[in-house]
XYZ file of N, CA and C in Angstrom:
510
model
N 1.512 -2.089 0.081
C -0.070 0.548 -0.101
C 1.346 2.067 -0.266
N 0.299 2.256 -0.623
C 0.657 3.277 -1.019
C 1.716 4.247 0.523
N 2.080 4.740 0.897
C 1.998 5.910 1.541
C 1.167 6.887 1.514
N 0.675 7.322 -0.006
C -0.361 8.308 -0.223
C -1.893 7.941 0.404
N -2.126 6.572 0.032
C -3.528 5.330 0.097
C -3.441 5.537 1.897
N -1.826 5.368 2.285
C -1.924 4.825 3.653
C -3.083 6.234 4.565
N -2.119 6.869 4.061
C -2.883 8.328 5.336
C -4.107 8.876 4.379
N -4.416 8.675 3.604
C -6.060 8.684 3.035
C -6.338 7.882 3.427
N -6.691 6.746 3.661
C -6.733 5.893 4.769
C -6.968 5.759 6.305
N -6.079 7.204 6.712
C -5.673 6.452 8.072
C -6.675 7.827 8.289
N -7.354 9.163 7.430
C -7.914 10.509 7.292
C -9.256 10.060 7.607
N -9.446 8.451 6.588
C -10.833 8.102 6.311
C -11.531 7.677 7.250
N -11.104 6.349 8.583
C -10.705 6.137 9.745
C -11.403 7.161 10.697
N -10.375 8.113 10.757
C -10.328 9.365 11.544
C -11.662 9.726 11.583
N -12.141 9.702 10.390
C -13.670 10.796 10.198
C -14.243 10.168 10.557
N -14.273 8.222 10.528
C -15.807 7.734 10.039
C -15.801 7.564 11.861
N -14.278 7.479 12.574
C -14.793 7.404 14.726
C -15.200 8.631 14.747
N -15.030 9.826 14.242
C -15.520 11.314 14.911
C -17.184 10.542 14.821
N -17.661 10.354 13.342
C -19.264 10.400 13.086
C -19.409 9.659 13.944
N -18.817 8.138 14.669
C -19.236 7.169 15.056
C -19.347 7.681 16.499
N -18.570 8.260 17.676
C -18.905 9.438 18.826
C -19.971 9.683 18.645
N -19.497 10.720 17.709
C -21.166 11.958 17.412
C -22.291 11.107 17.473
N -22.196 10.223 16.717
C -23.833 8.632 16.818
C -24.039 8.366 18.442
N -22.242 7.400 18.337
C -23.010 7.162 20.124
C -23.463 8.520 21.323
N -22.655 9.704 21.095
C -23.387 10.367 22.063
C -24.967 10.946 21.602
N -25.486 11.001 20.461
C -26.750 11.306 20.031
C -27.724 10.151 20.175
N -26.686 8.627 20.641
C -28.367 7.575 20.696
C -27.814 7.632 21.943
N -27.128 7.318 23.510
C -27.187 7.830 24.432
C -28.230 8.983 24.956
N -27.758 10.315 23.771
C -28.783 11.117 24.635
C -30.174 10.979 24.309
N -30.609 10.780 23.431
C -31.832 9.765 22.803
C -32.520 8.917 24.543
N -31.703 7.967 24.484
C -31.554 6.682 25.398
C -32.476 7.177 26.390
N -31.312 9.123 26.773
C -31.453 8.592 28.482
C -32.808 10.087 28.627
N -33.034 10.238 27.615
C -34.280 11.778 27.085
C -35.413 10.295 27.194
N -35.633 9.453 26.344
C -36.838 8.647 26.752
C -36.905 8.148 28.130
N -35.495 7.606 28.572
C -35.832 7.012 29.925
C -36.695 7.778 30.682
N -35.823 9.129 30.811
C -36.882 10.432 32.108
C -37.816 10.813 31.766
N -38.844 10.278 29.749
C -40.178 10.400 29.892
C -41.065 9.203 30.208
N -40.148 8.063 30.908
C -40.694 7.079 30.545
C -41.094 5.995 29.691
N -40.913 6.326 28.428
C -41.090 6.232 27.154
C -40.010 4.539 26.925
N -40.562 3.454 26.494
C -39.687 2.947 25.907
C -39.791 2.076 24.741
N -39.486 3.597 24.187
C -39.043 3.546 22.552
C -37.807 3.129 22.700
N -37.074 2.658 21.614
C -35.338 2.687 21.590
C -35.241 3.884 20.512
N -34.053 4.135 20.495
C -33.921 5.632 19.003
C -33.388 4.217 18.004
N -33.327 3.418 17.282
C -32.651 2.439 15.942
C -32.404 3.141 15.565
N -32.616 4.340 14.692
C -31.410 4.998 13.857
C -29.899 5.052 13.774
N -29.846 5.434 15.457
C -28.494 6.399 16.258
C -28.048 5.087 16.672
N -28.950 3.729 17.110
C -28.192 2.430 17.712
C -27.209 1.549 16.463
N -27.872 1.964 15.065
C -27.613 0.977 13.603
C -26.353 1.622 12.903
N -26.327 3.361 13.425
C -25.187 4.108 13.042
C -24.304 2.949 13.908
N -24.809 3.897 15.065
C -23.129 3.230 15.948
C -22.459 2.391 15.721
N -22.971 1.109 15.687
C -23.480 -0.113 15.374
C -21.877 -0.145 14.216
N -22.801 0.164 13.914
C -21.759 0.248 11.105
C -20.638 1.142 11.523
N -20.916 2.222 12.913
C -19.445 2.739 12.550
C -18.764 2.070 14.022
N -18.864 1.524 14.648
C -18.193 0.999 15.493
C -17.386 -0.651 14.992
N -18.414 -0.922 14.204
C -18.302 -2.271 13.500
C -16.430 -2.345 12.522
N -16.890 -0.334 11.746
C -15.848 -0.401 10.307
C -14.304 -0.344 10.915
N -14.303 0.851 12.576
C -13.627 1.852 12.314
C -12.558 -0.084 13.367
N -13.896 -0.580 13.916
C -12.675 -2.055 14.625
C -12.422 -3.031 13.269
N -13.003 -2.988 11.943
C -12.121 -3.194 11.153
C -10.636 -2.828 10.787
N -10.514 -1.813 10.384
C -9.628 -1.480 10.377
C -8.364 -0.933 11.729
N -8.905 -0.860 12.834
C -8.085 -0.891 13.875
C -7.056 -2.697 14.465
N -8.127 -3.605 13.679
C -7.915 -4.966 13.997
C -6.402 -5.385 12.605
N -7.075 -5.006 10.631
C -6.225 -4.998 10.325
C -4.993 -3.990 10.452
N -5.156 -2.828 10.253
C -3.595 -2.020 10.944
C -3.155 -2.593 12.183
N -3.068 -3.877 13.203
C -2.598 -4.014 13.792
C -2.423 -5.470 13.935
N -2.643 -6.076 12.551
C -2.637 -7.555 12.581
C -1.897 -8.216 11.124
N -2.789 -7.171 9.530
C -2.446 -7.484 8.348
C -0.597 -6.898 7.984
N -0.352 -7.580 7.625
C 1.005 -7.612 7.083
C 0.863 -6.045 5.613
N -0.781 -5.994 4.997
C -0.464 -5.557 3.539
C -0.766 -4.441 3.887
N -0.843 -3.688 5.431
C -1.348 -2.215 5.787
C -0.104 -1.480 6.394
N 0.690 -2.089 6.195
C 2.515 -1.999 6.514
C 2.865 -0.273 5.552
N 3.391 0.540 5.739
C 3.077 1.996 4.696
C 5.266 1.838 4.382
N 5.211 1.526 3.165
C 6.392 1.569 3.499
C 7.748 2.032 3.334
N 7.657 3.245 3.921
C 7.976 5.009 4.787
C 9.860 4.637 3.697
N 10.655 3.829 3.996
C 12.168 3.973 4.103
C 12.201 3.375 3.035
N 12.653 2.830 1.850
C 13.763 1.289 0.627
C 14.951 1.459 1.002
N 15.452 0.638 1.912
C 16.960 0.369 1.705
C 17.481 0.282 0.442
N 18.611 -0.042 0.400
C 19.334 1.116 -0.939
C 19.472 -0.927 -1.839
N 19.577 -1.992 -1.134
C 20.012 -2.614 -1.420
C 18.572 -3.961 -2.553
N 18.629 -4.482 -2.960
C 17.174 -5.749 -3.529
C 18.232 -6.707 -3.163
N 17.978 -8.157 -3.553
C 18.753 -8.893 -4.147
C 17.868 -10.090 -4.512
N 18.229 -10.228 -5.512
C 17.760 -11.405 -6.786
C 17.516 -12.508 -6.712
N 17.116 -13.434 -6.475
C 16.888 -15.195 -6.405
C 18.021 -15.593 -6.857
N 18.511 -16.923 -7.024
C 19.825 -17.692 -7.657
C 19.024 -18.343 -8.771
N 17.691 -17.998 -9.472
C 16.844 -18.465 -11.045
C 16.342 -17.372 -11.130
N 16.455 -16.339 -10.643
C 15.864 -14.623 -10.927
C 13.984 -14.618 -11.128
N 12.861 -15.690 -10.173
C 12.421 -15.611 -10.021
C 12.098 -14.376 -9.209
N 12.501 -14.155 -7.737
C 12.133 -13.559 -7.141
C 13.120 -11.939 -6.244
N 12.870 -11.244 -6.365
C 13.681 -10.455 -5.555
C 13.447 -10.017 -4.117
N 14.328 -9.471 -3.466
C 14.093 -8.742 -1.514
C 14.120 -7.450 -1.838
N 13.020 -6.884 -1.422
C 13.345 -5.160 -0.791
C 13.223 -5.099 0.717
N 14.085 -4.323 1.679
C 13.726 -4.208 3.267
C 13.142 -2.719 3.077
N 12.576 -2.241 3.356
C 12.712 -0.933 3.893
C 12.277 -1.075 5.711
N 12.607 0.565 5.801
C 13.151 0.890 7.311
C 11.910 2.222 7.955
N 11.729 2.079 8.786
C 10.905 3.056 8.911
C 11.643 4.189 9.890
N 12.053 5.085 10.169
C 12.987 6.186 10.699
C 11.657 6.998 11.396
N 12.347 7.633 13.022
C 10.992 8.561 13.631
C 11.842 8.346 15.055
N 11.612 8.835 16.652
C 11.794 8.137 17.192
C 11.600 7.148 17.922
N 9.996 6.644 17.645
C 9.550 4.941 18.020
C 9.451 4.321 16.913
N 10.029 4.101 16.041
C 9.845 3.349 15.006
C 11.437 2.717 15.339
N 10.804 1.569 14.993
C 12.562 0.631 14.872
C 12.221 -0.674 14.356
N 11.467 -0.647 13.383
C 11.207 -2.213 12.940
C 11.957 -1.657 10.504
N 11.678 -3.512 10.532
C 12.242 -3.082 10.118
C 11.377 -4.260 8.858
N 10.986 -4.640 7.637
C 10.383 -5.213 6.516
C 10.448 -5.703 5.587
N 10.116 -6.636 5.305
C 10.594 -6.861 3.355
C 9.852 -7.615 2.882
N 9.728 -7.484 1.294
C 9.140 -7.947 -0.144
C 9.548 -8.847 -0.342
N 8.691 -9.659 -0.895
C 8.940 -10.459 -1.760
C 8.365 -10.303 -3.451
N 8.822 -9.852 -4.683
C 8.892 -9.156 -5.976
C 8.621 -10.037 -6.049
N 7.824 -10.806 -7.219
C 7.353 -11.735 -8.486
C 8.090 -10.641 -9.490
N 9.156 -11.311 -10.038
C 10.503 -10.408 -11.275
C 9.076 -10.690 -12.461
N 8.389 -11.810 -12.382
C 7.240 -12.439 -13.631
C 6.167 -11.752 -13.604
N 5.232 -11.788 -12.738
C 4.116 -10.899 -12.621
C 4.248 -9.255 -11.770
N 5.288 -9.134 -11.153
C 5.262 -7.671 -11.002
C 4.905 -7.655 -8.821
N 3.815 -8.565 -8.876
C 3.293 -8.923 -7.811
C 4.578 -8.670 -6.966
N 4.026 -7.663 -5.629
C 4.671 -8.442 -4.152
C 3.599 -7.855 -3.173
N 4.545 -9.371 -1.562
C 3.647 -9.043 -0.674
C 4.855 -9.212 -0.082
N 4.675 -8.481 1.055
C 4.766 -8.338 2.577
C 5.761 -10.239 2.861
N 6.763 -10.383 3.432
C 6.962 -11.383 4.087
C 7.722 -11.960 5.220
N 8.022 -10.290 5.045
C 9.088 -10.127 6.677
C 9.208 -8.839 7.458
N 8.145 -8.901 8.853
C 7.877 -8.032 9.800
C 8.621 -7.379 11.250
N 9.474 -7.068 11.485
C 10.390 -7.862 12.387
C 10.878 -5.746 12.955
N 10.576 -5.871 14.354
C 11.091 -5.074 15.212
C 12.393 -5.319 16.155
N 13.200 -4.174 16.356
C 13.970 -3.820 16.520
C 15.821 -3.949 16.036
N 15.220 -3.214 14.481
C 15.745 -3.643 13.264
C 16.036 -3.227 12.875
N 16.385 -2.443 11.798
C 16.600 -1.542 10.548
C 17.179 -2.314 8.862
N 18.164 -2.733 8.330
C 18.240 -3.127 7.736
C 18.595 -4.980 7.910
N 17.484 -5.302 7.144
C 18.099 -6.387 7.519
C 18.925 -7.825 6.304
N 19.504 -8.016 7.480
C 20.596 -9.085 5.781
C 19.840 -10.102 4.957
N 19.827 -10.439 4.007
C 19.354 -11.087 3.401
C 19.926 -11.800 2.117
N 19.554 -13.511 2.381
C 21.116 -14.410 1.514
C 19.569 -15.464 1.521
N 19.795 -16.338 0.465
C 18.974 -16.964 -0.710
C 19.707 -18.240 0.003
N 18.320 -19.206 -0.158
C 19.435 -20.127 0.427
C 19.211 -21.533 -1.019
N 18.275 -20.957 -1.433
C 17.676 -21.425 -2.609
C 17.102 -20.706 -3.526
N 17.022 -21.572 -4.375
C 15.313 -20.547 -5.305
C 14.057 -19.444 -4.272
N 13.916 -20.995 -3.989
C 12.459 -20.776 -3.240
C 12.225 -20.712 -1.311
N 13.557 -19.798 -0.884
C 14.771 -20.175 1.077
C 14.798 -19.139 0.290
N 14.236 -17.800 2.155
C 15.984 -17.038 2.001
C 15.313 -16.897 3.225
N 17.348 -16.339 3.597
C 17.220 -16.084 5.192
C 17.548 -14.728 5.257
N 16.192 -14.983 5.939
C 16.210 -12.533 6.208
C 16.465 -12.011 7.769
N 17.705 -12.259 8.022
C 17.537 -11.412 9.442
C 17.704 -13.007 10.108
N 18.002 -13.565 11.585
C 17.453 -14.980 12.110
C 16.786 -16.322 11.032
N 15.092 -15.033 10.900
C 14.463 -15.959 10.452
C 14.728 -16.195 8.521
N 14.531 -18.013 8.084
C 15.003 -18.812 7.375
C 13.304 -18.588 6.649
N 12.726 -18.431 5.187
C 11.530 -18.399 4.813
C 11.771 -19.087 3.402
N 10.528 -19.370 3.065
C 10.092 -20.532 2.146
C 8.825 -19.826 1.254
N 9.529 -18.691 0.569
C 8.639 -18.297 -0.662
C 7.289 -19.052 -1.250
N 8.303 -20.272 -1.033
C 6.823 -20.984 -2.211
C 5.667 -21.856 -1.611
N 5.381 -21.712 -0.238
C 5.089 -22.036 1.241
C 3.631 -20.782 1.342
N 4.716 -19.605 0.453
C 4.101 -18.389 1.544
C 4.415 -17.517 2.873
N 5.784 -18.617 3.706
C 5.591 -18.660 4.938
C 6.132 -16.687 5.564
N 5.097 -16.288 6.300
C 6.015 -15.063 6.943
C 6.232 -15.026 8.145
N 6.800 -13.851 8.616
C 7.755 -13.880 9.692
C 6.377 -12.410 9.976
N 6.343 -12.181 10.996
C 5.689 -10.980 11.753
C 6.192 -11.310 13.384
N 7.054 -10.165 14.099
C 7.059 -10.196 15.329
C 6.385 -9.987 16.049
N 4.767 -10.179 15.673
C 3.419 -9.979 16.749
C 2.815 -10.369 17.271
N 2.992 -11.748 15.998
C 2.838 -13.003 16.610
C 3.600 -13.976 17.659
N 4.615 -13.246 18.236
C 6.012 -14.114 18.807
C 6.109 -13.252 19.515
N 5.974 -12.139 20.631
C 5.951 -11.477 21.970
C 7.538 -11.288 22.515
N 7.983 -12.963 22.423
C 8.696 -12.805 23.132
C 9.749 -13.591 22.829
N 9.725 -12.370 21.100
C 11.612 -13.637 20.816
C 12.611 -12.615 20.966
N 13.378 -13.281 20.678
C 15.121 -12.576 20.357
C 14.361 -10.776 20.803
N 15.240 -10.061 21.633
C 14.997 -9.200 21.260
C 16.158 -8.533 21.199
N 16.823 -8.749 20.473
C 18.448 -8.164 20.110
C 19.004 -8.342 18.748
N 19.522 -7.009 18.247
C 19.116 -7.113 16.891
C 19.119 -7.962 16.338
N 19.360 -8.345 14.912
C 19.665 -9.866 14.138
C 20.599 -9.443 12.816
N 20.944 -10.206 12.658
C 21.666 -9.739 11.164
C 21.277 -9.012 10.026
N 22.782 -7.953 10.488
C 22.409 -6.647 9.370
C 22.687 -6.770 7.795
N 22.280 -5.861 7.318
C 22.722 -6.088 5.817
C 22.818 -3.771 6.162
N 24.094 -3.989 4.240
C 24.249 -2.244 4.689
C 23.164 -1.808 3.802
N 22.814 -0.329 4.375
C 22.011 0.309 3.882
C 22.002 1.416 3.099
């Protein structure tokens, strides 16, 4: 996902979250008003808008924290490593900033041009990439088989080694 698309989606979700909060406030005010009047009428439209908005924001938040496709590319490391058979290329990226200390790698199928994030690690900047075979690659400490769609995401194993993995050139 491009940085511009990521920013646009984030702004859209912030707007949906704000609209959901307003709908929730209206729902609560209508509900309290009905309780004061001793009316048994439930404000259904406001309730439905709140549920739809909360669901949309919830799906976005889940994807933001659990889906490798939602990671922005940020800064491309200059080295890209092509597989021995010339079918794949691994590109690595790093995140700059005070709290960003993560790196990601994507495998690009050179025939189709499609790319997929296969590595996302904390305490990393420019992981060393070494091909072991035509579809086996070692990125940092992790060995992945691209033909089997293996991926590494540090968020799936928070007890993992927190030391800096082997680094390539930046």
